[in-house]
Amino acid sequence: MMSSSASAQTCTSLDTVLEKLDLHSRDLLVGVLQSGRCLKHARLTCRALRDTVDGSLGKINVLVKAADAERVAAGVKFPLWRWTRLTRIAISPDYGEPGFTEMALPFIGQPAECLLRITDVKFVSHDLSTTVEATAALASLLYRMSSVRSVHLRVPLSSEPLQQLVLSDALGSLTQLEELDLGRGFPAALVGRLADRLKRVTLYPSETVTVGDLCCAVSMMHLLESAELAELQADRASPLVDLLKRPPPKLQTLRVVMLEEVRWLMHLTSGRVTSVRQEVEYPEFQDILDFAAEVLLPLLDVSLLDSLELDGLFLPLLKDYDRRLQPLRALVKRCRRVRLGTLTLANGVQVSHGLDTVRLLGMPDHIDFFCDYVGCRVDLRRNSSPGAASSLHEGPAASGTSSSGGGGGLPAARGVNLALELMLQRLDQQQQLPADSRRGSVVQLVRLRSPLFTRLACAPDALRAWMLQLASHAAEEQVAAAAAAGADAAAQAGASASAPMKACCPVPTAGAVVVECASAEGAAAVAAAARKALAAVGFCHGHDDDAVRVHVVAASSPDELLVEACQALWDSGQGGSEEERLQLLLEVGCGLAVKWPWMGLQEADELAAAAAAAAAAAPWAQ
């Protein structure tokens, strides 16, 4: 009998199950229903369920394939007529399909009342770079949908004036149209013909349609409440200033989506921009400055902005920090309130620059560091003073002044050492995971503590040599343990196939080293080898848990431990005022960016293989 899990993998739907039943099985199924006198009820229930689904469905997404043309030509219609409450439909060509004329296939042969029910229609292409387009086909279809209120045409449109005119006329025939999302290249002047009805619009510039053309079209739409201008370039966005100074009377929101992956949302009240929000968490620093200089500062030349919100700011390494920051400083002076979501520091950023940025924009919700391939996020809203992380700067004088003068950063070693000590402390306080809870991602660690490591910390090459020698001895221990357990030759060969040690992290101020191991067996071998090595120089006696301790930690990598330590450093509330604690945290991030403390031991594989081969002949443990 097939298990339930296997059955679930093989039969993914009820249709699949029923299709696999042969005639005899179907007769048996009907017989069971009939014997229980529930055949009639089963038929009525299934029919009622189908009618309920068909009668309640109000929105569908249709993926059209080129092969559907043959089925429609053979008289097989799409079942749109069956869904009596269908009002919203989205049509997309399948990935890799060559054309867009097929997007009209679902509507062929449908009764008029079916098309008249549709109020929201979307045509969306996965490939906007293709030269294939279906402007005429879409126009002829729109002529038949007089009840449509929302049209999204995110498909390639023709650049031929005649076809554009036909599509414009088709859109003009939609007397109830309120929302329009047009693809690239459609003349803004033709959109202006719909100014008497549109309340929401999304427009794109192109080689023939400038940002100025779009702004002119938007300004004519006297009923417009919400507009989005997409794929703009910051150095060509200046026409937005005139639009925002003299917006349509009912415009409430304008979203500007830049090619540089920056999104600005502006709220207007009584024809005045009252708040601006940058909606991307990791925008490029220069993109923020460019938009501020090109649009926001000219817009606010004689007025103040009630609220400026930056969901994120990426602070790069800057040589001329003060000069580069001038547009942002000037913008903050024109804002009554400022809020920063995530401050992301690039590798090499000076601590003083990070502090000055926070003094300018206020305490962020999060600080992110990216060190090599490791990301570290610290939530500053936790254990902070009331309203500190989420509060908004009050008054136009909140911009502050730079204390760094673009000078050198503060020393980062103090913060890194504190984070490492905290990581070590958390390890020592952590309870061992029960064996039955180790099914997920776990990290096998061995913590070594000895005055020896305080000395070796001053000589990184000597420390690395000592750790590689330990890796060699640990490999011998691993093979010896496999042999002592009665493992066969194949198992012993497997034990020597990889090094038991993967990486290590020295904690100089605590006289300790944390070793990442490849497995539980590897951790045991490293612990045994470390005890012998430390005992040989008089730093360990027997099973000294303070000198050598094995930890099994629930994590996907040891890097997570250091990330958690950074958060704990902030959560502890220790280290002085909030600004002093922030400075300490920035020291951690900048220090980790300069040198991530986990050292890879790639050479350990070769050393372990050689040592394991020797141990197989004459085990070191004997």
PDB file of C-alpha atoms in Angstrom, residues 223-429:
ATOM      1  CA  LEU A 223      -9.639  64.377 -11.476  1.00  0.00           C
ATOM      2  CA  LEU A 224      -6.328  62.612 -10.848  1.00  0.00           C
ATOM      3  CA  GLU A 225      -5.826  61.392  -7.270  1.00  0.00           C
ATOM      4  CA  SER A 226      -2.773  59.141  -7.596  1.00  0.00           C
ATOM      5  CA  ALA A 227       0.035  59.003 -10.157  1.00  0.00           C
ATOM      6  CA  GLU A 228       3.146  56.911 -10.651  1.00  0.00           C
ATOM      7  CA  LEU A 229       5.983  57.853 -12.977  1.00  0.00           C
ATOM      8  CA  ALA A 230       8.296  54.891 -13.447  1.00  0.00           C
ATOM      9  CA  GLU A 231      11.820  54.308 -14.749  1.00  0.00           C
ATOM     10  CA  LEU A 232      12.983  57.902 -14.392  1.00  0.00           C
ATOM     11  CA  GLN A 233      16.591  59.039 -14.246  1.00  0.00           C
ATOM     12  CA  ALA A 234      17.603  61.376 -11.440  1.00  0.00           C
ATOM     13  CA  ASP A 235      19.483  63.740 -13.748  1.00  0.00           C
ATOM     14  CA  ARG A 236      16.374  64.109 -15.925  1.00  0.00           C
ATOM     15  CA  ALA A 237      13.786  64.429 -13.162  1.00  0.00           C
ATOM     16  CA  SER A 238      13.765  68.227 -12.868  1.00  0.00           C
ATOM     17  CA  PRO A 239      10.373  68.592 -14.689  1.00  0.00           C
ATOM     18  CA  LEU A 240       8.852  67.057 -11.558  1.00  0.00           C
ATOM     19  CA  VAL A 241       9.470  70.333  -9.732  1.00  0.00           C
ATOM     20  CA  ASP A 242       7.020  72.300 -11.879  1.00  0.00           C
ATOM     21  CA  LEU A 243       4.458  69.494 -11.650  1.00  0.00           C
ATOM     22  CA  LEU A 244       4.668  69.382  -7.847  1.00  0.00           C
ATOM     23  CA  LYS A 245       4.509  73.169  -7.527  1.00  0.00           C
ATOM     24  CA  ARG A 246       1.370  73.246  -9.681  1.00  0.00           C
ATOM     25  CA  PRO A 247      -0.196  69.781  -9.319  1.00  0.00           C
ATOM     26  CA  PRO A 248      -3.678  68.703 -10.431  1.00  0.00           C
ATOM     27  CA  PRO A 249      -6.176  69.961  -7.834  1.00  0.00           C
ATOM     28  CA  LYS A 250      -7.132  66.519  -6.504  1.00  0.00           C
ATOM     29  CA  LEU A 251      -3.706  64.852  -6.593  1.00  0.00           C
ATOM     30  CA  GLN A 252      -2.982  63.147  -3.258  1.00  0.00           C
ATOM     31  CA  THR A 253       0.018  60.903  -3.978  1.00  0.00           C
ATOM     32  CA  LEU A 254       2.804  60.846  -6.537  1.00  0.00           C
ATOM     33  CA  ARG A 255       5.177  57.889  -6.634  1.00  0.00           C
ATOM     34  CA  VAL A 256       8.399  58.285  -8.575  1.00  0.00           C
ATOM     35  CA  VAL A 257      10.287  55.084  -9.407  1.00  0.00           C
ATOM     36  CA  MET A 258      13.845  55.675 -10.529  1.00  0.00           C
ATOM     37  CA  LEU A 259      15.882  53.484 -12.845  1.00  0.00           C
ATOM     38  CA  GLU A 260      18.413  53.336 -10.016  1.00  0.00           C
ATOM     39  CA  GLU A 261      15.985  51.245  -7.912  1.00  0.00           C
ATOM     40  CA  VAL A 262      14.919  54.140  -5.682  1.00  0.00           C
ATOM     41  CA  ARG A 263      11.249  54.790  -4.988  1.00  0.00           C
ATOM     42  CA  TRP A 264       9.914  58.100  -3.713  1.00  0.00           C
ATOM     43  CA  LEU A 265       6.355  58.474  -2.442  1.00  0.00           C
ATOM     44  CA  MET A 266       5.071  62.030  -2.044  1.00  0.00           C
ATOM     45  CA  HIS A 267       1.844  62.968  -0.290  1.00  0.00           C
ATOM     46  CA  LEU A 268       0.074  66.203  -1.162  1.00  0.00           C
ATOM     47  CA  THR A 269      -2.531  68.197   0.747  1.00  0.00           C
ATOM     48  CA  SER A 270      -4.345  71.137  -0.837  1.00  0.00           C
ATOM     49  CA  GLY A 271      -1.843  71.264  -3.670  1.00  0.00           C
ATOM     50  CA  ARG A 272       1.243  71.196  -1.418  1.00  0.00           C
ATOM     51  CA  VAL A 273       3.724  68.367  -0.841  1.00  0.00           C
ATOM     52  CA  THR A 274       3.548  67.591   2.877  1.00  0.00           C
ATOM     53  CA  SER A 275       5.575  64.391   3.212  1.00  0.00           C
ATOM     54  CA  VAL A 276       8.170  62.468   1.238  1.00  0.00           C
ATOM     55  CA  ARG A 277       9.170  58.853   1.766  1.00  0.00           C
ATOM     56  CA  GLN A 278      12.013  56.925   0.141  1.00  0.00           C
ATOM     57  CA  GLU A 279      10.705  53.351   0.053  1.00  0.00           C
ATOM     58  CA  VAL A 280      13.824  51.257  -0.686  1.00  0.00           C
ATOM     59  CA  GLU A 281      15.834  49.773   2.169  1.00  0.00           C
ATOM     60  CA  TYR A 282      19.225  49.678   0.426  1.00  0.00           C
ATOM     61  CA  PRO A 283      19.345  52.633  -1.984  1.00  0.00           C
ATOM     62  CA  GLU A 284      22.597  53.950  -3.338  1.00  0.00           C
ATOM     63  CA  PHE A 285      23.813  56.998  -1.442  1.00  0.00           C
ATOM     64  CA  GLN A 286      24.399  59.091  -4.562  1.00  0.00           C
ATOM     65  CA  ASP A 287      20.880  58.380  -5.861  1.00  0.00           C
ATOM     66  CA  ILE A 288      19.425  59.932  -2.709  1.00  0.00           C
ATOM     67  CA  LEU A 289      21.642  62.985  -3.079  1.00  0.00           C
ATOM     68  CA  ASP A 290      20.834  63.389  -6.786  1.00  0.00           C
ATOM     69  CA  PHE A 291      17.072  63.365  -6.236  1.00  0.00           C
ATOM     70  CA  ALA A 292      17.413  65.747  -3.315  1.00  0.00           C
ATOM     71  CA  ALA A 293      19.434  68.175  -5.432  1.00  0.00           C
ATOM     72  CA  GLU A 294      17.366  67.863  -8.632  1.00  0.00           C
ATOM     73  CA  VAL A 295      13.834  67.761  -7.215  1.00  0.00           C
ATOM     74  CA  LEU A 296      13.352  68.153  -3.481  1.00  0.00           C
ATOM     75  CA  LEU A 297      15.531  71.189  -2.773  1.00  0.00           C
ATOM     76  CA  PRO A 298      14.145  73.256  -5.690  1.00  0.00           C
ATOM     77  CA  LEU A 299      10.646  72.215  -4.631  1.00  0.00           C
ATOM     78  CA  LEU A 300      11.194  73.379  -1.041  1.00  0.00           C
ATOM     79  CA  ASP A 301      12.947  76.625  -1.873  1.00  0.00           C
ATOM     80  CA  VAL A 302      10.404  78.717   0.055  1.00  0.00           C
ATOM     81  CA  SER A 303       8.564  76.135   2.160  1.00  0.00           C
ATOM     82  CA  LEU A 304       9.121  73.412   4.745  1.00  0.00           C
ATOM     83  CA  LEU A 305       8.351  69.724   4.428  1.00  0.00           C
ATOM     84  CA  ASP A 306       6.304  68.262   7.271  1.00  0.00           C
ATOM     85  CA  SER A 307       7.926  64.826   7.143  1.00  0.00           C
ATOM     86  CA  LEU A 308      10.876  63.161   5.408  1.00  0.00           C
ATOM     87  CA  GLU A 309      11.196  59.388   5.795  1.00  0.00           C
ATOM     88  CA  LEU A 310      14.066  57.338   4.432  1.00  0.00           C
ATOM     89  CA  ASP A 311      13.371  53.623   4.658  1.00  0.00           C
ATOM     90  CA  GLY A 312      17.064  53.065   4.102  1.00  0.00           C
ATOM     91  CA  LEU A 313      20.382  54.762   3.429  1.00  0.00           C
ATOM     92  CA  PHE A 314      23.542  53.036   2.212  1.00  0.00           C
ATOM     93  CA  LEU A 315      26.587  54.944   3.432  1.00  0.00           C
ATOM     94  CA  PRO A 316      29.620  54.223   1.233  1.00  0.00           C
ATOM     95  CA  LEU A 317      33.279  54.954   1.823  1.00  0.00           C
ATOM     96  CA  LEU A 318      33.640  58.686   1.120  1.00  0.00           C
ATOM     97  CA  LYS A 319      36.798  60.762   0.966  1.00  0.00           C
ATOM     98  CA  ASP A 320      34.928  64.068   0.753  1.00  0.00           C
ATOM     99  CA  TYR A 321      32.138  63.202   3.180  1.00  0.00           C
ATOM    100  CA  ASP A 322      31.236  66.766   4.229  1.00  0.00           C
ATOM    101  CA  ARG A 323      30.981  68.081   0.676  1.00  0.00           C
ATOM    102  CA  ARG A 324      29.035  65.081  -0.620  1.00  0.00           C
ATOM    103  CA  LEU A 325      26.552  65.313   2.232  1.00  0.00           C
ATOM    104  CA  GLN A 326      25.667  68.963   1.629  1.00  0.00           C
ATOM    105  CA  PRO A 327      22.455  68.301  -0.409  1.00  0.00           C
ATOM    106  CA  LEU A 328      21.151  66.024   2.332  1.00  0.00           C
ATOM    107  CA  ARG A 329      22.062  68.526   5.048  1.00  0.00           C
ATOM    108  CA  ALA A 330      20.258  71.260   3.138  1.00  0.00           C
ATOM    109  CA  LEU A 331      17.215  69.019   2.683  1.00  0.00           C
ATOM    110  CA  VAL A 332      17.024  68.145   6.381  1.00  0.00           C
ATOM    111  CA  LYS A 333      17.027  71.856   7.231  1.00  0.00           C
ATOM    112  CA  ARG A 334      13.854  72.182   5.153  1.00  0.00           C
ATOM    113  CA  CYS A 335      12.082  69.349   7.054  1.00  0.00           C
ATOM    114  CA  ARG A 336      10.156  69.546  10.291  1.00  0.00           C
ATOM    115  CA  ARG A 337      10.588  65.840  10.964  1.00  0.00           C
ATOM    116  CA  VAL A 338      13.071  63.251   9.707  1.00  0.00           C
ATOM    117  CA  ARG A 339      13.062  59.492  10.154  1.00  0.00           C
ATOM    118  CA  LEU A 340      15.624  56.884   9.054  1.00  0.00           C
ATOM    119  CA  GLY A 341      14.727  53.209   8.767  1.00  0.00           C
ATOM    120  CA  THR A 342      17.939  51.264   8.051  1.00  0.00           C
ATOM    121  CA  LEU A 343      21.454  52.681   7.964  1.00  0.00           C
ATOM    122  CA  THR A 344      23.775  50.365   6.049  1.00  0.00           C
ATOM    123  CA  LEU A 345      27.529  50.852   6.357  1.00  0.00           C
ATOM    124  CA  ALA A 346      29.847  49.807   3.561  1.00  0.00           C
ATOM    125  CA  ASN A 347      33.207  48.203   4.268  1.00  0.00           C
ATOM    126  CA  GLY A 348      35.748  50.768   5.401  1.00  0.00           C
ATOM    127  CA  VAL A 349      33.305  53.491   6.461  1.00  0.00           C
ATOM    128  CA  GLN A 350      34.674  55.656   9.237  1.00  0.00           C
ATOM    129  CA  VAL A 351      32.938  55.546  12.595  1.00  0.00           C
ATOM    130  CA  SER A 352      32.813  59.337  12.701  1.00  0.00           C
ATOM    131  CA  HIS A 353      30.935  59.425   9.385  1.00  0.00           C
ATOM    132  CA  GLY A 354      28.378  56.976  10.716  1.00  0.00           C
ATOM    133  CA  LEU A 355      27.894  59.072  13.852  1.00  0.00           C
ATOM    134  CA  ASP A 356      27.522  62.281  11.854  1.00  0.00           C
ATOM    135  CA  THR A 357      24.922  60.644   9.623  1.00  0.00           C
ATOM    136  CA  VAL A 358      22.893  59.590  12.658  1.00  0.00           C
ATOM    137  CA  ARG A 359      23.201  63.078  14.169  1.00  0.00           C
ATOM    138  CA  LEU A 360      21.850  64.438  10.901  1.00  0.00           C
ATOM    139  CA  LEU A 361      18.974  62.004  10.307  1.00  0.00           C
ATOM    140  CA  GLY A 362      18.231  60.712  13.798  1.00  0.00           C
ATOM    141  CA  MET A 363      18.575  57.274  15.356  1.00  0.00           C
ATOM    142  CA  PRO A 364      17.702  54.615  12.734  1.00  0.00           C
ATOM    143  CA  ASP A 365      15.529  51.578  13.336  1.00  0.00           C
ATOM    144  CA  HIS A 366      18.343  49.253  12.237  1.00  0.00           C
ATOM    145  CA  ILE A 367      22.025  49.337  11.451  1.00  0.00           C
ATOM    146  CA  ASP A 368      23.374  46.876   8.885  1.00  0.00           C
ATOM    147  CA  PHE A 369      26.989  45.879   8.318  1.00  0.00           C
ATOM    148  CA  PHE A 370      28.175  43.840   5.382  1.00  0.00           C
ATOM    149  CA  CYS A 371      31.521  42.203   6.029  1.00  0.00           C
ATOM    150  CA  ASP A 372      32.679  40.026   3.131  1.00  0.00           C
ATOM    151  CA  TYR A 373      29.729  37.675   2.630  1.00  0.00           C
ATOM    152  CA  VAL A 374      28.336  38.053   6.148  1.00  0.00           C
ATOM    153  CA  GLY A 375      25.477  40.441   6.891  1.00  0.00           C
ATOM    154  CA  CYS A 376      24.849  41.726  10.395  1.00  0.00           C
ATOM    155  CA  ARG A 377      21.674  43.604  11.365  1.00  0.00           C
ATOM    156  CA  VAL A 378      21.184  45.212  14.757  1.00  0.00           C
ATOM    157  CA  ASP A 379      17.699  46.311  15.796  1.00  0.00           C
ATOM    158  CA  LEU A 380      18.133  49.623  17.603  1.00  0.00           C
ATOM    159  CA  ARG A 381      14.488  49.753  18.649  1.00  0.00           C
ATOM    160  CA  ARG A 382      15.123  47.122  21.299  1.00  0.00           C
ATOM    161  CA  ASN A 383      15.944  48.359  24.791  1.00  0.00           C
ATOM    162  CA  SER A 384      16.345  51.944  23.621  1.00  0.00           C
ATOM    163  CA  SER A 385      15.120  55.006  25.429  1.00  0.00           C
ATOM    164  CA  PRO A 386      11.434  55.832  24.777  1.00  0.00           C
ATOM    165  CA  GLY A 387      10.936  57.045  21.243  1.00  0.00           C
ATOM    166  CA  ALA A 388      14.654  57.139  20.474  1.00  0.00           C
ATOM    167  CA  ALA A 389      14.771  54.767  17.527  1.00  0.00           C
ATOM    168  CA  SER A 390      11.466  55.694  15.963  1.00  0.00           C
ATOM    169  CA  SER A 391      11.255  59.366  16.914  1.00  0.00           C
ATOM    170  CA  LEU A 392      11.370  62.023  14.251  1.00  0.00           C
ATOM    171  CA  HIS A 393      13.605  65.050  14.418  1.00  0.00           C
ATOM    172  CA  GLU A 394      11.672  68.164  15.347  1.00  0.00           C
ATOM    173  CA  GLY A 395      12.323  71.539  13.758  1.00  0.00           C
ATOM    174  CA  PRO A 396      14.361  72.613  10.757  1.00  0.00           C
ATOM    175  CA  ALA A 397      17.462  72.995  12.918  1.00  0.00           C
ATOM    176  CA  ALA A 398      17.732  69.246  13.461  1.00  0.00           C
ATOM    177  CA  SER A 399      20.453  68.827  10.879  1.00  0.00           C
ATOM    178  CA  GLY A 400      23.352  69.106  13.301  1.00  0.00           C
ATOM    179  CA  THR A 401      26.952  69.721  12.351  1.00  0.00           C
ATOM    180  CA  SER A 402      29.790  67.454  11.422  1.00  0.00           C
ATOM    181  CA  SER A 403      32.304  66.733  14.147  1.00  0.00           C
ATOM    182  CA  SER A 404      34.605  64.690  12.004  1.00  0.00           C
ATOM    183  CA  GLY A 405      35.608  67.200   9.394  1.00  0.00           C
ATOM    184  CA  GLY A 406      36.104  64.186   7.165  1.00  0.00           C
ATOM    185  CA  GLY A 407      38.929  63.080   9.449  1.00  0.00           C
ATOM    186  CA  GLY A 408      39.998  59.637  10.541  1.00  0.00           C
ATOM    187  CA  GLY A 409      37.675  57.207  12.245  1.00  0.00           C
ATOM    188  CA  LEU A 410      37.745  56.064  15.851  1.00  0.00           C
ATOM    189  CA  PRO A 411      39.654  52.876  16.796  1.00  0.00           C
ATOM    190  CA  ALA A 412      37.504  49.824  16.109  1.00  0.00           C
ATOM    191  CA  ALA A 413      39.382  47.159  18.110  1.00  0.00           C
ATOM    192  CA  ARG A 414      37.584  47.986  21.381  1.00  0.00           C
ATOM    193  CA  GLY A 415      34.129  47.284  19.991  1.00  0.00           C
ATOM    194  CA  VAL A 416      35.187  44.109  18.185  1.00  0.00           C
ATOM    195  CA  ASN A 417      36.843  42.730  21.302  1.00  0.00           C
ATOM    196  CA  LEU A 418      33.745  43.450  23.370  1.00  0.00           C
ATOM    197  CA  ALA A 419      31.562  41.669  20.809  1.00  0.00           C
ATOM    198  CA  LEU A 420      33.913  38.680  20.803  1.00  0.00           C
ATOM    199  CA  GLU A 421      33.954  38.555  24.602  1.00  0.00           C
ATOM    200  CA  LEU A 422      30.170  38.701  24.647  1.00  0.00           C
ATOM    201  CA  MET A 423      30.008  35.876  22.096  1.00  0.00           C
ATOM    202  CA  LEU A 424      32.319  33.828  24.316  1.00  0.00           C
ATOM    203  CA  GLN A 425      30.263  34.632  27.404  1.00  0.00           C
ATOM    204  CA  ARG A 426      27.059  33.561  25.657  1.00  0.00           C
ATOM    205  CA  LEU A 427      28.729  30.304  24.641  1.00  0.00           C
ATOM    206  CA  ASP A 428      29.855  29.545  28.189  1.00  0.00           C
ATOM    207  CA  GLN A 429      26.375  30.281  29.569  1.00  0.00           C
TER     208      GLN A 429
END
